[in-house]
PDB file of C-alpha atoms in Angstrom:
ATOM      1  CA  UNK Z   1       0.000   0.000   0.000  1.00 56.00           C
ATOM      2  CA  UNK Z   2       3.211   2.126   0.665  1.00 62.00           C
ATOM      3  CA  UNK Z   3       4.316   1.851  -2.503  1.00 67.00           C
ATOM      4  CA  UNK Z   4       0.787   2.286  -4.520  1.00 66.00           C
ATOM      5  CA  UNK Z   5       1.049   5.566  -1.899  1.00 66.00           C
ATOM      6  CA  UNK Z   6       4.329   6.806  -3.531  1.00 60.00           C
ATOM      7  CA  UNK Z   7       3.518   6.302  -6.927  1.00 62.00           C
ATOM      8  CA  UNK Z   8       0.308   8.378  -6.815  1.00 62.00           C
ATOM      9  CA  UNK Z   9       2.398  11.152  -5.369  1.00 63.00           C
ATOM     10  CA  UNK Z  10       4.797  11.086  -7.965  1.00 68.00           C
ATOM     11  CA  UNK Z  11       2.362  10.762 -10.374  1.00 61.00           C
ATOM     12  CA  UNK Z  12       0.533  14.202  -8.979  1.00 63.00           C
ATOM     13  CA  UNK Z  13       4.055  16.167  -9.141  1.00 60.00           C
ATOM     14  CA  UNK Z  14       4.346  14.996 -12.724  1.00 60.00           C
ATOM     15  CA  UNK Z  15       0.736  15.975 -13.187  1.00 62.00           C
ATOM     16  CA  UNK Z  16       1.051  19.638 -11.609  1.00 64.00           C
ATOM     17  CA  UNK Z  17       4.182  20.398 -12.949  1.00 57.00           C
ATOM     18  CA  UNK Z  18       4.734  23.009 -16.102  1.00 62.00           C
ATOM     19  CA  UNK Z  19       5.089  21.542 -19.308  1.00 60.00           C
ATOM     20  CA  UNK Z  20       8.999  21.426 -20.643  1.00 57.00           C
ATOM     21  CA  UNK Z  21       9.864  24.593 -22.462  1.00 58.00           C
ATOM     22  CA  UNK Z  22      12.708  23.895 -25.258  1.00 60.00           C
ATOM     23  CA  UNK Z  23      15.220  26.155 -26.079  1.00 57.00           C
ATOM     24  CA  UNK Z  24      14.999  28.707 -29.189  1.00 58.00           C
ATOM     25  CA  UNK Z  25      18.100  29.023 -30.840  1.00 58.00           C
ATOM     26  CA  UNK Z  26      17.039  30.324 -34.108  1.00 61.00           C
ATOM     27  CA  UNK Z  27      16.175  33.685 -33.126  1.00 62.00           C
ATOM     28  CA  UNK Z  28      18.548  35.669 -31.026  1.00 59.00           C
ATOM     29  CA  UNK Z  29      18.020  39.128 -28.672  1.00 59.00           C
ATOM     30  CA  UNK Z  30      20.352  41.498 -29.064  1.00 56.00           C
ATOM     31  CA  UNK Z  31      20.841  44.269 -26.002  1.00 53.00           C
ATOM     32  CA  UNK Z  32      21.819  47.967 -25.988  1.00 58.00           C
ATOM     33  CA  UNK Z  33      25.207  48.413 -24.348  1.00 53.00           C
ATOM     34  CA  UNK Z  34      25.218  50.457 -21.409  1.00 54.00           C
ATOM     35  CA  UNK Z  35      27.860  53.145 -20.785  1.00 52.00           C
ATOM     36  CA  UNK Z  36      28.988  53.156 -17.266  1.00 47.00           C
ATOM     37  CA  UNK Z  37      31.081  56.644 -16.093  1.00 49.00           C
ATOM     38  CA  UNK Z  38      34.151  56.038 -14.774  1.00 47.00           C
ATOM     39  CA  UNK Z  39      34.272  56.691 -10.984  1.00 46.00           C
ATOM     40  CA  UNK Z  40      35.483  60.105  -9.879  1.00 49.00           C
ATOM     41  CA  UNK Z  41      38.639  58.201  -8.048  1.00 50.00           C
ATOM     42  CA  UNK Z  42      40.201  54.554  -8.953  1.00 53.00           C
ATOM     43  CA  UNK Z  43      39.895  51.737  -6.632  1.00 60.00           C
ATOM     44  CA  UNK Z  44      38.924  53.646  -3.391  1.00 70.00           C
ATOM     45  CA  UNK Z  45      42.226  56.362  -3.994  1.00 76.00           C
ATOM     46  CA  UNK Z  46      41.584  59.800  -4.314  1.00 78.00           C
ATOM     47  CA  UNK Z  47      44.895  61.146  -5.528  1.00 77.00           C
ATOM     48  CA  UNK Z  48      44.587  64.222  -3.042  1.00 83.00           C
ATOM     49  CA  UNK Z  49      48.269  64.242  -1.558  1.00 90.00           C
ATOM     50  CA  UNK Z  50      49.794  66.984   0.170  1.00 92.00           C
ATOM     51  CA  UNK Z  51      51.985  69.469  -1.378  1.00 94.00           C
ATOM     52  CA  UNK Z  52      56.110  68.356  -1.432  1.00 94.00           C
ATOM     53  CA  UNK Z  53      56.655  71.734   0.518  1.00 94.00           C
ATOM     54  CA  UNK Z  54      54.093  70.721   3.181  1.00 94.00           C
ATOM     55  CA  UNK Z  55      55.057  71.029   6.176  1.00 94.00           C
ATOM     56  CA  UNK Z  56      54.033  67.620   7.742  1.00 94.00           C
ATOM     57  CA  UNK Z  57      55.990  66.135   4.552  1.00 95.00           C
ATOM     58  CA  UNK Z  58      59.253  67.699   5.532  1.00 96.00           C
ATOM     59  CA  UNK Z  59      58.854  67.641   9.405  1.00 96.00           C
ATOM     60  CA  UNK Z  60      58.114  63.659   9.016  1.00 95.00           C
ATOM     61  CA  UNK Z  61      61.515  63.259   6.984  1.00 96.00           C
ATOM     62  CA  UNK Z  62      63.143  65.201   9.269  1.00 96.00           C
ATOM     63  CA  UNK Z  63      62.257  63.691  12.260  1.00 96.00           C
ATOM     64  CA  UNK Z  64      62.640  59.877  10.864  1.00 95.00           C
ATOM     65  CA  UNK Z  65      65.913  60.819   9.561  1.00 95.00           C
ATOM     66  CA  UNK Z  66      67.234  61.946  13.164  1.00 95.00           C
ATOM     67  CA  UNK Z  67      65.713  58.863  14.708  1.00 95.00           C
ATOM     68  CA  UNK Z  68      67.060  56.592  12.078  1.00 93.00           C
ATOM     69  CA  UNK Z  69      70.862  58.323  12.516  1.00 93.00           C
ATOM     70  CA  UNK Z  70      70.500  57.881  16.236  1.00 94.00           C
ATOM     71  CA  UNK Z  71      68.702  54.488  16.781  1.00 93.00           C
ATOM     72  CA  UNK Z  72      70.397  52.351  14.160  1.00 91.00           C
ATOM     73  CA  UNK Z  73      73.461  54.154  13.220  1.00 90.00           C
ATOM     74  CA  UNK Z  74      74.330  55.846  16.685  1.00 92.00           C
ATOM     75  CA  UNK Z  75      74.786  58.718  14.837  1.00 92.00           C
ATOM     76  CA  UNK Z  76      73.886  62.394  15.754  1.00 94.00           C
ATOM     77  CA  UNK Z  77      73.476  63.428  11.893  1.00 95.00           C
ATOM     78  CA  UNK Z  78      69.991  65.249  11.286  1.00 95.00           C
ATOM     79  CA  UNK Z  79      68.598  67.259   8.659  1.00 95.00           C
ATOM     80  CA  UNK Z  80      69.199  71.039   9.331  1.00 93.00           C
ATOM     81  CA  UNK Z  81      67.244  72.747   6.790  1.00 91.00           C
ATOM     82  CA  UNK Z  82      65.358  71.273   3.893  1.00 94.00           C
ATOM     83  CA  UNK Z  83      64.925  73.635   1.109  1.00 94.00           C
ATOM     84  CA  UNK Z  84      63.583  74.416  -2.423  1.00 95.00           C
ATOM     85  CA  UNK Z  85      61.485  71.300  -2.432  1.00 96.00           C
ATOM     86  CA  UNK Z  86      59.477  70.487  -6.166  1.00 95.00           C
ATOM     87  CA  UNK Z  87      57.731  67.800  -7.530  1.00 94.00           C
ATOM     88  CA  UNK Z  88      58.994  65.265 -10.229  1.00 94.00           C
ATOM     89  CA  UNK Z  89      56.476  63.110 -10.603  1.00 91.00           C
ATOM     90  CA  UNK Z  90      52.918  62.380  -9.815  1.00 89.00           C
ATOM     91  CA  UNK Z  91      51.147  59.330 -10.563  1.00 85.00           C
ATOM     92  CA  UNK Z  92      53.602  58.675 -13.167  1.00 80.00           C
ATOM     93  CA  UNK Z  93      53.382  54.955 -13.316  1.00 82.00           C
ATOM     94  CA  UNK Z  94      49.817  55.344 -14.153  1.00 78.00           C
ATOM     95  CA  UNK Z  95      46.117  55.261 -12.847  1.00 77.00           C
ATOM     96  CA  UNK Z  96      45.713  52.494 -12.517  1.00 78.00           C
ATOM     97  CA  UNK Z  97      48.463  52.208  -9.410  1.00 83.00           C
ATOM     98  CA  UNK Z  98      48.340  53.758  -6.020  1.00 87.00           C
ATOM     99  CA  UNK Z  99      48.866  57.812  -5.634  1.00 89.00           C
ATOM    100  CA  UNK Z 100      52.139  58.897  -5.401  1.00 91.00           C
ATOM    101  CA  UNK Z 101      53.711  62.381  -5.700  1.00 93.00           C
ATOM    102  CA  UNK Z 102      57.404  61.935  -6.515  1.00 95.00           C
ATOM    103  CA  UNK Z 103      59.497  64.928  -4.788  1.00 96.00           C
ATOM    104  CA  UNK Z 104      63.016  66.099  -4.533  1.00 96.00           C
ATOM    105  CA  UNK Z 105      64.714  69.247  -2.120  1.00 97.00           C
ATOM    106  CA  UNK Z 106      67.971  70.535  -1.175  1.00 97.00           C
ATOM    107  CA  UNK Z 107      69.145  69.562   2.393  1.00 96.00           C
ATOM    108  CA  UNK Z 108      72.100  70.410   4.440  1.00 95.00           C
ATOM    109  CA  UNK Z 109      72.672  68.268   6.952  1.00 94.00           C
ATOM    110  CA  UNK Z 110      74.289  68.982  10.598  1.00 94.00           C
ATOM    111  CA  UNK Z 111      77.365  67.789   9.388  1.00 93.00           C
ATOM    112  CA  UNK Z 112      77.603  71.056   7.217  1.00 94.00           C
ATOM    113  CA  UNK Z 113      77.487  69.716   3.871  1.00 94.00           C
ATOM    114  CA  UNK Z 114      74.354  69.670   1.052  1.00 96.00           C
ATOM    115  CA  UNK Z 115      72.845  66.917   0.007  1.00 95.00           C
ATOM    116  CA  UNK Z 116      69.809  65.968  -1.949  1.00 96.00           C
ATOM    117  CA  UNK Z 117      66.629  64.295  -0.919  1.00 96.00           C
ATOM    118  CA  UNK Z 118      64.786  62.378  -2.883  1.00 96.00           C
ATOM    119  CA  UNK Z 119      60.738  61.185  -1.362  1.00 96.00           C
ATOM    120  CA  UNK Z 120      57.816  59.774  -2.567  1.00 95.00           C
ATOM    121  CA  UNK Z 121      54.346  60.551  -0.789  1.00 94.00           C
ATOM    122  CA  UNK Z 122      51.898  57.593  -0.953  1.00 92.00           C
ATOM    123  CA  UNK Z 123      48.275  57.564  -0.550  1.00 89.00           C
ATOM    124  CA  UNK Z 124      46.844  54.626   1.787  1.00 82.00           C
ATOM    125  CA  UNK Z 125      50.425  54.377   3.402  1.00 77.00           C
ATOM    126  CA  UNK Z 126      49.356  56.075   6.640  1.00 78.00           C
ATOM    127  CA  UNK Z 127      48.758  53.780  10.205  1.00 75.00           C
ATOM    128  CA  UNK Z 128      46.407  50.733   8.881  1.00 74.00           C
ATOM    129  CA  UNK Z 129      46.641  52.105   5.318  1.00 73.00           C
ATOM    130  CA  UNK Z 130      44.728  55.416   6.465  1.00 78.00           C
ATOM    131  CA  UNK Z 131      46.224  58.743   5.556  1.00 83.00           C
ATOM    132  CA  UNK Z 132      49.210  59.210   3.692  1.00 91.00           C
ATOM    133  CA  UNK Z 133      53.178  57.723   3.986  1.00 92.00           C
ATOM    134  CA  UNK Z 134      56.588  59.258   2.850  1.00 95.00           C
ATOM    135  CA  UNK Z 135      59.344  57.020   1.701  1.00 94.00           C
ATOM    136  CA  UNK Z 136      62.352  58.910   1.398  1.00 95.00           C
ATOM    137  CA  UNK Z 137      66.129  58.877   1.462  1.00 95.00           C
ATOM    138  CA  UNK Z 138      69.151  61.167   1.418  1.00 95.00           C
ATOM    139  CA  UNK Z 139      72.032  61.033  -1.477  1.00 94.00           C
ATOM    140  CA  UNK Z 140      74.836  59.588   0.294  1.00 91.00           C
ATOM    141  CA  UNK Z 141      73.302  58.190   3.200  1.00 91.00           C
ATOM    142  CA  UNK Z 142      71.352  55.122   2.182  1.00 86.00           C
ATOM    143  CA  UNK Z 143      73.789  53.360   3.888  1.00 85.00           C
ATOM    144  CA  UNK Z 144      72.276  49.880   3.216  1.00 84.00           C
ATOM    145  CA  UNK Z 145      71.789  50.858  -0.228  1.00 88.00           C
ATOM    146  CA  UNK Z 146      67.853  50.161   0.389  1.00 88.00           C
ATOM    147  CA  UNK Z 147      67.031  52.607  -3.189  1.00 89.00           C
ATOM    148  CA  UNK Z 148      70.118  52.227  -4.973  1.00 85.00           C
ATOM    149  CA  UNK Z 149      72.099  53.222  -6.810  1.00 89.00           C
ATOM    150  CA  UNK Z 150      72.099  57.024  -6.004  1.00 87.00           C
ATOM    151  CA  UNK Z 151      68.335  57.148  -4.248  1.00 91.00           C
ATOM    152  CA  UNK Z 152      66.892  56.022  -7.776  1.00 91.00           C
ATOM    153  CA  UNK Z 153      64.179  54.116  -6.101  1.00 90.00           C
ATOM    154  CA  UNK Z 154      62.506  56.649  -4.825  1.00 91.00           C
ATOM    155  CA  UNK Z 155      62.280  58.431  -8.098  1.00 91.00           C
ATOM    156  CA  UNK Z 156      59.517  57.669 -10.641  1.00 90.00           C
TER     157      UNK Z 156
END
């Protein structure tokens, strides 16, 4: 009796269900293309970076410099003045890659002579990628040789 049970079920499913619809291949639908605007910044950047001459720029260089000199190299070299500082780049690799404004200034160091610096200000490289970063190093002090040869890394 079960299985007289089952079969009458089965046989109402088959019963209620739609009818099969085949596929049309012959005729085909053809749909407008839709033009999407580019976003107003690409892939969550902005590209608003602070000017080379800003003063939170230079005062982070100079103050990472001086703890560099005196925590790794024991040294009590610092920046003295930074001066005449001027973009060289900005967003020069493209678009499509993260914000950077490439910068160079004239710096004379405590030890009395000049030297260049050469820094790159990065969008999303602040504290948990919020704010902005500054890579940056000092002709004839990239002691490690970390953007060799001659601060080139840091140079679009």
């Amino acid at each position: 009796m079960k299985s007289f049970a089952g079969a009458c079920a089965i046989l109402a499913a088959v019963a209620t269900a739609p009818a099969a619809v085949a596929a049309d291949y012959a005729t085909t639908k053809t749909y407008a293309a839709t033009v999407v605007e580019p976003a107003p910044f690409y892939r969550g950047f902005s590209g608003r970076l602070p000017a080379c001459g800003d003063s939170g720029v230079i005062g982070r260089i100079t103050s990472a410099f001086a703890a560099r000199e005196r925590g790794y190299w024991g040294s009590d070299l610092a920046l003295e003045a930074v001066g005449h500082p001027r973009e060289i780049g900005y967003r020069s690799w493209g678009a499509s890659f993260v914000p950077r404004r490439f910068c160079a200034a004239e710096t004379l160091t405590t030890d009395r002579r000049p030297r260049r610096v050469f820094y790159e200000i990065i969008e999303g490289d602040g504290f948990a990628g919020i704010g902005w970063g500054v890579n940056w190093c000092v002709t004839g002090l990239d002691r490690h040789r970390a953007f060799a040869p001659g601060c080139k890394m840091v140079r679009p």
